[in-house]
Amino acid sequence: MKKIGISFLCFLAYTGKAYTQPGYWQQHVNYTMDIHMDVLTNRFTGKQTLQYTNNSPDTLKKVFYHLYWNAFQPGSMMDVHSRELMKVKTSFNLFTDKVQDRIGQLKPDERGYQEVLSLVMNGIPQQYRVDETIMEVFLSKPILPHSTVVFKMTFQAQVSLSIRRSGRDNPQTGVRYSMSQWYPKMCEYDADGWHPTPYVEREFYGVWGKFDVSITIDKKYILGATGALQNAQNIGYGYEKPGTKLSRPAGNQLTWHFIADTVHDFVWTADTGYHHLVKPIPGGPVLHVLYVNHQHQPGVDTSWNNLADAVVNEFPFAQKHFGHYPYRQFSILHGGDGGMEYPTAVLIANPNVGQAFHEMMHNWYYGMLGTNESMYAWMDEGFASYAEDIVWDDYVDWFVDTHPQNTVSRQRRDYFKTRLPLHHAELYDNYFKLVKSGLEEPLTTHADHFSNRVAYDVGEYSKGDIFLEQLGYIVGAATRDRVLLAYYQQWRFKHPDANDFFRVAEKVSGIQLDWYKEYWISSTKTIDYGIDTVYARNDKTVVKLKRNGSVPMPLDILVGFTDGRQEMYYIPQYLMFGIKAAETNVHRTVCEPWKWTELTYILELPYDKRQLKAVEIDPGQRMADVNRKDNKIIIWGD
């Protein structure tokens, strides 16, 4: 296929969804920002020009901005919420809250803030009110449908000590500045109205557009950022073309100029000790990896180089399976407080290849598909986790094949390949523990309103991941893969929601899936099937199946014979109104659908019971059955 240029992708971003959903619209932003950073005070001043296009049919009488860093002040919503969560004690604790009570301990010069000094729209001063992390602007003149206005703002900010995602002087990484959520950002307005979500805990939702950002900072600092550096020959530090002469300006400061188009956020990092790796990706973007090794620890440089090589190796695989990456560059920036995704650039705290894969895949399920993470976190974290596992599995195979002497990697691969599903065994285990704990909440819960961190993390990541693996069980793995590519093609740059994904899945598979959404996403009901009895009747065998759980599912039943043969019996779920294609070469018999109102099902096999060795429900273990002990029965033999 001919490579699509960025300008055409921009066109698609604002018009393409109309072909998918008549009457669809989305807003558009064009940011120009000029930032001056004082590394002695950890403060900066900024000028922002925002060209805002109201593509909606609505007249906007006010707008909202995010001022995220105001969360890093004692008594903020984030501070109070985090301290309350510390009181929640569970025996199931895979994850540690990163904020805890640290905000309340910040000294005045360690706190974060964003202060708007002035705001005008089309040259007219605007009235506004700031309530912590949200600024409400009362417009002097409404923004009419299908019109564009220009906001001009001056602001200042102080970088807090690293608390959550952004900040300075994180002892974990040693990176000086992790500048995420650093600028006043227009809130998203969509068909559901405004989304002035306060910064309490979770992640972000933004308007697509263009970012033109100039950052003036001490010349000793090296930066990484969203987008492409425009003045590399004035900067150097590995950004310049090899073998060319630099023309740095005089003085103690440099101005770094980045541009990113068709993105919905902008991140940057800075440190005086960054090492900069530049590696072209075959058929893809240029990879930039910036990391620090201030203590010159042995093995650190090798680890970051290995990580870069892993990403270069797997990026083409990711594009083949999940869709084309349209940008010219992709940056992995050492910083933040763990792993965090931003368009064309991600933050990671250490050279962990699995983490790098997860954040890399977020550039699909956050960067290009832009779902509202507050409402549909499972479509972001769960899908990225699923994609990470697929990429990781391919990487492990490649690594073992190219490093046969590495016994640890070979043993790890062999271990996972003895468990099914191949890619996601640990996530299934996490989900089963969550169900057992009684802490599970529906995936429709707003991301900030989960009662505890475990319910969010295991639910949105693990159960969201299982959603796609289990979808492959329902419609067929090959069909599921086609669904993901069709979803990308139809909805990139268009903020899809859950209904949008399910409609694509139904159209591609020809199977009704509303029941799957209702049970798996909107409830905490569980899957539990079992084999009740197997008995002979005349010269045939009857297998009585039972449904103990509340979630109806189709069933793959594998029958093994004493002579070594195998046959598959496929029982569709009535609500599907369709069947999946056979997935293996094993002979398959399609049975009558199982109606969800029935708790038992009689499967009659045209064989004498003495010919049968075993009967098993879901031999691939892709179905998240919470009790697999009764899924297999041995008739003859061990």
Coordinates of C-alpha atoms in Angstrom, one line a residue, residues 29-285:
V29 CA -6.7 22.8 18.3
N30 CA -3.6 24.6 17.1
Y31 CA -1.2 25.4 19.9
T32 CA 1.8 27.7 19.6
M33 CA 3.8 28.0 22.8
D34 CA 7.0 29.9 23.8
I35 CA 8.4 28.6 27.1
H36 CA 11.3 30.1 29.1
M37 CA 12.7 27.7 31.8
D38 CA 14.7 28.8 34.8
V39 CA 16.6 25.8 36.0
L40 CA 17.7 27.6 39.2
T41 CA 14.2 28.3 40.5
N42 CA 12.5 25.4 38.7
R43 CA 9.9 27.8 37.3
F44 CA 9.0 28.8 33.8
T45 CA 7.0 31.4 32.0
G46 CA 4.9 30.8 28.9
K47 CA 3.0 32.4 26.1
Q48 CA 0.3 30.3 24.5
T49 CA -1.7 31.0 21.4
L50 CA -4.5 28.6 20.9
Q51 CA -6.5 28.5 17.7
Y52 CA -9.7 26.7 18.7
T53 CA -12.2 25.4 16.1
N54 CA -15.7 24.6 17.2
N55 CA -16.8 21.9 14.8
S56 CA -19.8 21.0 16.9
P57 CA -23.4 22.1 16.1
D58 CA -23.5 23.8 19.6
T59 CA -22.9 27.4 20.6
L60 CA -20.2 27.4 23.4
K61 CA -20.8 30.0 26.0
K62 CA -17.8 29.0 28.1
V63 CA -14.7 26.8 27.8
F64 CA -12.6 24.8 30.3
Y65 CA -8.8 24.4 30.7
H66 CA -6.9 21.8 32.6
L67 CA -4.3 23.1 35.1
Y68 CA -2.9 19.7 36.1
W69 CA 0.0 20.8 38.3
N70 CA -2.3 22.5 40.8
A71 CA -2.9 18.9 42.0
F72 CA 0.6 18.9 43.6
Q73 CA -0.4 21.2 46.5
P74 CA -1.3 20.1 50.1
G75 CA -5.1 19.7 50.5
S76 CA -5.7 19.1 46.8
M77 CA -8.2 16.5 45.6
M78 CA -5.3 14.3 44.6
D79 CA -3.8 14.7 48.1
V80 CA -7.0 14.0 49.9
H81 CA -8.0 11.1 47.7
S82 CA -4.6 9.4 47.9
R83 CA -4.6 9.7 51.7
E84 CA -8.0 8.2 51.9
L85 CA -7.0 5.3 49.6
M86 CA -4.1 4.6 52.0
K87 CA -6.8 3.6 54.6
V88 CA -8.2 0.9 52.4
K89 CA -6.5 -2.3 53.4
T90 CA -6.7 -5.4 51.3
S91 CA -5.0 -8.8 51.2
F92 CA -4.8 -8.4 47.5
N93 CA -2.1 -5.9 46.7
L94 CA -0.3 -6.3 43.4
F95 CA 0.2 -2.5 43.1
T96 CA 1.4 0.3 45.3
D97 CA -0.1 3.7 45.2
K98 CA 2.6 6.1 44.1
V99 CA 1.2 9.3 45.6
Q100 CA 0.3 8.2 49.2
D101 CA 0.8 11.2 51.6
R102 CA 3.7 12.8 49.8
I103 CA 1.9 15.9 48.5
G104 CA 1.2 17.1 52.0
Q105 CA 4.9 17.0 52.8
L106 CA 6.0 19.3 50.0
K107 CA 7.6 22.6 51.0
P108 CA 6.5 25.8 49.2
D109 CA 9.4 25.6 46.7
E110 CA 8.8 21.9 46.1
R111 CA 5.1 22.2 45.1
G112 CA 3.7 22.4 41.7
Y113 CA 1.4 25.0 40.3
Q114 CA 0.2 26.6 37.0
E115 CA -1.0 30.2 37.2
V116 CA -2.8 31.9 34.3
L117 CA -1.7 35.6 34.2
S118 CA -3.9 36.8 31.4
L119 CA -6.3 35.4 28.8
V120 CA -7.9 37.1 25.8
M121 CA -10.1 35.7 23.0
N122 CA -9.9 37.5 19.7
G123 CA -8.2 40.3 21.5
I124 CA -10.8 40.7 24.2
P125 CA -9.9 39.9 27.9
Q126 CA -11.9 37.0 29.3
Q127 CA -13.1 36.4 32.8
Y128 CA -12.2 33.1 34.3
R129 CA -12.3 31.2 37.6
V130 CA -9.7 28.6 38.7
D131 CA -10.8 25.8 41.0
E132 CA -7.7 23.8 41.6
T133 CA -7.0 21.8 38.4
I134 CA -9.8 23.2 36.3
M135 CA -10.1 26.8 34.9
E136 CA -13.6 27.8 33.8
V137 CA -13.7 30.6 31.3
F138 CA -16.8 32.8 30.9
L139 CA -16.7 33.9 27.3
S140 CA -17.5 37.5 26.5
K141 CA -18.9 36.3 23.2
P142 CA -20.1 32.8 22.4
I143 CA -18.2 30.6 20.0
L144 CA -20.6 29.8 17.3
P145 CA -20.9 26.4 15.6
H146 CA -18.3 25.8 12.8
S147 CA -16.3 28.9 13.8
T148 CA -12.7 29.5 14.9
V149 CA -11.4 31.7 17.7
V150 CA -7.9 32.6 18.9
F151 CA -7.1 32.5 22.6
K152 CA -3.9 34.2 23.8
M153 CA -2.6 33.4 27.3
T154 CA 0.4 34.2 29.5
F155 CA 1.1 31.8 32.3
Q156 CA 3.7 30.7 34.8
A157 CA 4.4 27.5 36.5
Q158 CA 6.6 25.8 39.1
V159 CA 7.8 22.3 38.7
S160 CA 7.1 20.1 41.8
L161 CA 9.2 17.4 43.1
S162 CA 8.3 14.2 41.3
I163 CA 5.0 13.0 42.7
R164 CA 3.0 11.4 39.9
R165 CA 4.1 11.1 36.3
S166 CA 5.6 14.6 36.0
G167 CA 8.0 16.6 38.1
R168 CA 11.7 17.1 38.9
D169 CA 14.5 15.3 40.6
N170 CA 13.0 11.9 40.7
P171 CA 15.4 9.8 42.8
Q172 CA 14.2 6.6 41.1
T173 CA 15.5 7.8 37.6
G174 CA 17.9 10.6 38.4
V175 CA 16.3 12.6 35.6
R176 CA 16.0 16.3 36.2
Y177 CA 12.8 17.2 34.5
S178 CA 9.8 15.1 33.4
M179 CA 7.5 17.7 31.9
S180 CA 4.1 16.1 31.3
Q181 CA 0.7 17.8 31.9
W182 CA 2.9 21.0 32.0
Y183 CA 0.8 23.5 30.1
P184 CA -2.8 24.9 30.4
K185 CA -4.7 22.5 28.1
M186 CA -8.1 23.0 26.6
C187 CA -10.6 20.4 27.9
E188 CA -12.3 18.1 25.4
Y189 CA -15.8 18.9 24.2
D190 CA -17.5 16.1 22.3
A191 CA -21.0 14.7 21.7
D192 CA -21.3 14.1 25.5
G193 CA -20.5 17.7 26.3
W194 CA -17.5 19.2 28.2
H195 CA -15.1 16.9 30.0
P196 CA -13.5 19.1 32.8
T197 CA -12.2 16.1 34.7
P198 CA -10.2 17.2 37.7
Y199 CA -6.8 15.7 38.1
V200 CA -7.3 13.2 41.0
E201 CA -5.5 10.1 39.9
R202 CA -6.1 8.7 36.4
E203 CA -5.2 9.6 32.9
F204 CA -6.1 12.0 30.1
Y205 CA -8.4 13.0 27.3
G206 CA -7.5 15.7 24.8
V207 CA -8.3 17.4 21.5
W208 CA -6.4 16.5 18.4
G209 CA -4.4 19.2 16.6
K210 CA -1.0 20.7 16.0
F211 CA 1.6 21.7 18.6
D212 CA 4.3 24.2 17.8
V213 CA 6.5 24.5 20.9
S214 CA 9.6 26.5 21.6
I215 CA 11.5 25.8 24.8
T216 CA 14.3 28.1 25.9
I217 CA 16.5 26.5 28.6
D218 CA 20.1 26.4 29.9
K219 CA 22.4 25.2 27.1
K220 CA 23.7 22.3 29.2
Y221 CA 20.3 20.6 29.1
I222 CA 19.4 17.9 26.5
L223 CA 15.7 17.5 25.6
G224 CA 13.5 14.8 24.3
A225 CA 9.9 15.6 23.3
T226 CA 6.8 14.8 21.4
G227 CA 7.1 15.6 17.7
A228 CA 10.2 16.4 15.6
L229 CA 12.9 18.9 16.4
Q230 CA 12.9 21.6 13.8
N231 CA 16.3 23.3 14.4
A232 CA 18.5 20.3 15.0
Q233 CA 21.5 22.1 13.4
N234 CA 21.3 24.8 16.0
I235 CA 21.0 22.2 18.8
G236 CA 23.2 19.2 18.2
Y237 CA 23.3 16.6 21.0
G238 CA 22.8 13.9 18.4
Y239 CA 19.8 15.4 16.7
E240 CA 21.9 16.9 13.9
K241 CA 22.6 15.2 10.6
P242 CA 25.7 13.1 10.9
G243 CA 28.8 14.8 9.5
T244 CA 27.3 18.2 9.3
K245 CA 28.4 21.4 11.0
L246 CA 26.5 22.9 14.0
S247 CA 25.6 26.6 14.2
R248 CA 24.7 27.0 17.8
P249 CA 23.9 30.6 18.8
A250 CA 26.0 32.5 21.4
G251 CA 25.0 32.7 25.0
N252 CA 24.1 30.3 27.8
Q253 CA 20.7 29.2 26.5
L254 CA 19.3 27.2 23.6
T255 CA 15.8 27.4 22.2
W256 CA 14.5 24.0 21.2
H257 CA 11.7 24.1 18.6
F258 CA 9.4 21.0 18.2
I259 CA 6.4 20.5 16.0
A260 CA 3.9 17.7 16.2
D261 CA 0.8 17.4 14.0
T262 CA -2.3 15.3 14.6
V263 CA -1.6 14.7 18.3
H264 CA -3.6 15.5 21.4
D265 CA -0.9 16.2 24.0
F266 CA 2.8 17.2 24.3
V267 CA 5.5 15.9 26.7
W268 CA 9.1 16.8 27.1
T269 CA 12.0 15.9 29.4
A270 CA 15.4 17.5 30.1
D271 CA 18.6 16.5 31.8
T272 CA 22.3 17.6 31.5
G273 CA 23.4 14.0 31.3
Y274 CA 21.2 12.4 28.7
H275 CA 22.7 9.8 26.4
H276 CA 21.0 10.0 23.0
L277 CA 20.6 6.9 20.9
V278 CA 19.3 7.3 17.3
K279 CA 18.2 4.2 15.4
P280 CA 16.2 4.0 12.2
I281 CA 13.3 1.5 12.1
P282 CA 13.0 -0.4 8.8
G283 CA 9.8 0.8 7.1
G284 CA 9.0 3.0 10.0
P285 CA 10.0 6.1 12.0

